[in-house]
Amino acid sequence: MTLGPAELAGTLLSAMNLSASLGVVVAGPLIAVTFVSGLEQGGLWLGAPLLLVALLYALTLVSVCVIKVPEKGQHVDGEAGGG
């Protein structure tokens, strides 16, 4: 099963790697800032980075659940119908 034409497989993989790299670039400093802020606040705020990571994973889960895999025989937008 594919989610698009075979010619675009490389583009899809590149987009996936780009989004993963962008996530690392954004999340690293964001987690560091919440860690420093948690240390300054003290108490339960020491867990702020863990809460942030949990929220990011929840956002990822929601985005993955929204993606719908086309049923067999159903065409993806922009894909030529073969039949």
mmCIF file of C-alpha atoms in Angstrom:
data_model
loop_
_atom_site.group_PDB
_atom_site.id
_atom_site.type_symbol
_atom_site.label_atom_id
_atom_site.label_comp_id
_atom_site.label_asym_id
_atom_site.label_seq_id
_atom_site.Cartn_x
_atom_site.Cartn_y
_atom_site.Cartn_z
ATOM 1 C CA MET A 1 0.000 0.000 0.000
ATOM 2 C CA THR A 2 1.306 3.454 -0.870
ATOM 3 C CA LEU A 3 0.127 6.935 -0.027
ATOM 4 C CA GLY A 4 1.110 8.391 -3.349
ATOM 5 C CA PRO A 5 2.811 7.782 -6.651
ATOM 6 C CA ALA A 6 6.053 5.795 -6.515
ATOM 7 C CA GLU A 7 7.894 8.657 -8.227
ATOM 8 C CA LEU A 8 7.315 10.823 -5.162
ATOM 9 C CA ALA A 9 8.690 8.351 -2.613
ATOM 10 C CA GLY A 10 12.003 10.216 -2.405
ATOM 11 C CA THR A 11 10.224 13.515 -1.883
ATOM 12 C CA LEU A 12 8.104 12.012 0.888
ATOM 13 C CA LEU A 13 11.150 10.590 2.663
ATOM 14 C CA SER A 14 12.972 13.913 2.337
ATOM 15 C CA ALA A 15 9.992 15.744 3.829
ATOM 16 C CA MET A 16 9.865 13.278 6.726
ATOM 17 C CA ASN A 17 13.584 13.706 7.453
ATOM 18 C CA LEU A 18 13.309 17.472 7.185
ATOM 19 C CA SER A 19 10.437 17.568 9.675
ATOM 20 C CA ALA A 20 12.336 15.296 12.084
ATOM 21 C CA SER A 21 15.424 17.522 11.876
ATOM 22 C CA LEU A 22 13.345 20.651 12.355
ATOM 23 C CA GLY A 23 11.751 19.053 15.409
ATOM 24 C CA VAL A 24 15.163 18.419 16.962
ATOM 25 C CA VAL A 25 16.302 21.978 16.238
ATOM 26 C CA VAL A 26 13.185 23.481 17.834
ATOM 27 C CA ALA A 27 12.651 21.038 20.705
ATOM 28 C CA GLY A 28 16.224 21.048 22.051
ATOM 29 C CA PRO A 29 16.399 24.722 23.006
ATOM 30 C CA LEU A 30 12.736 24.743 24.061
ATOM 31 C CA ILE A 31 13.335 21.899 26.518
ATOM 32 C CA ALA A 32 16.480 23.633 27.800
ATOM 33 C CA VAL A 33 14.541 26.853 28.442
ATOM 34 C CA THR A 34 11.788 24.997 30.309
ATOM 35 C CA PHE A 35 14.449 23.155 32.344
ATOM 36 C CA VAL A 36 16.102 26.407 33.426
ATOM 37 C CA SER A 37 12.711 27.944 34.155
ATOM 38 C CA GLY A 38 11.756 24.879 36.207
ATOM 39 C CA LEU A 39 14.963 25.122 38.221
ATOM 40 C CA GLU A 40 14.277 28.799 38.946
ATOM 41 C CA GLN A 41 10.661 28.143 40.011
ATOM 42 C CA GLY A 42 11.460 25.028 42.028
ATOM 43 C CA GLY A 43 8.921 22.594 43.424
ATOM 44 C CA LEU A 44 6.702 20.824 40.923
ATOM 45 C CA TRP A 45 8.002 23.068 38.134
ATOM 46 C CA LEU A 46 11.101 20.883 38.003
ATOM 47 C CA GLY A 47 8.951 18.590 35.863
ATOM 48 C CA ALA A 48 8.198 21.327 33.305
ATOM 49 C CA PRO A 49 10.422 19.769 30.608
ATOM 50 C CA LEU A 50 8.648 16.436 31.035
ATOM 51 C CA LEU A 51 5.275 18.152 30.714
ATOM 52 C CA LEU A 52 6.473 19.914 27.560
ATOM 53 C CA VAL A 53 7.647 16.644 26.025
ATOM 54 C CA ALA A 54 4.330 14.993 26.932
ATOM 55 C CA LEU A 55 2.448 17.836 25.225
ATOM 56 C CA LEU A 56 4.631 17.554 22.109
ATOM 57 C CA TYR A 57 4.016 13.805 21.937
ATOM 58 C CA ALA A 58 0.273 14.393 22.362
ATOM 59 C CA LEU A 59 0.356 16.893 19.494
ATOM 60 C CA THR A 60 2.190 14.342 17.364
ATOM 61 C CA LEU A 61 -0.345 11.656 18.255
ATOM 62 C CA VAL A 62 -3.241 13.898 17.253
ATOM 63 C CA SER A 63 -1.606 14.792 13.936
ATOM 64 C CA VAL A 64 -0.940 11.119 13.149
ATOM 65 C CA CYS A 65 -4.513 10.144 14.044
ATOM 66 C CA VAL A 66 -5.901 12.819 11.703
ATOM 67 C CA ILE A 67 -4.097 11.363 8.678
ATOM 68 C CA LYS A 68 -6.380 8.999 6.823
ATOM 69 C CA VAL A 69 -5.013 6.121 4.764
ATOM 70 C CA PRO A 70 -6.951 5.729 1.538
ATOM 71 C CA GLU A 71 -8.835 2.484 1.112
ATOM 72 C CA LYS A 72 -7.851 0.087 -1.630
ATOM 73 C CA GLY A 73 -9.092 1.374 -4.962
ATOM 74 C CA GLN A 74 -9.528 4.925 -3.665
ATOM 75 C CA HIS A 75 -7.322 7.478 -5.416
ATOM 76 C CA VAL A 76 -5.236 10.071 -3.630
ATOM 77 C CA ASP A 77 -5.703 13.666 -4.827
ATOM 78 C CA GLY A 78 -3.386 14.365 -7.725
ATOM 79 C CA GLU A 79 -2.839 10.685 -8.474
ATOM 80 C CA ALA A 80 -3.890 9.456 -11.884
ATOM 81 C CA GLY A 81 -6.542 6.803 -11.877
ATOM 82 C CA GLY A 82 -5.350 3.490 -13.178
ATOM 83 C CA GLY A 83 -7.904 1.083 -14.270
#
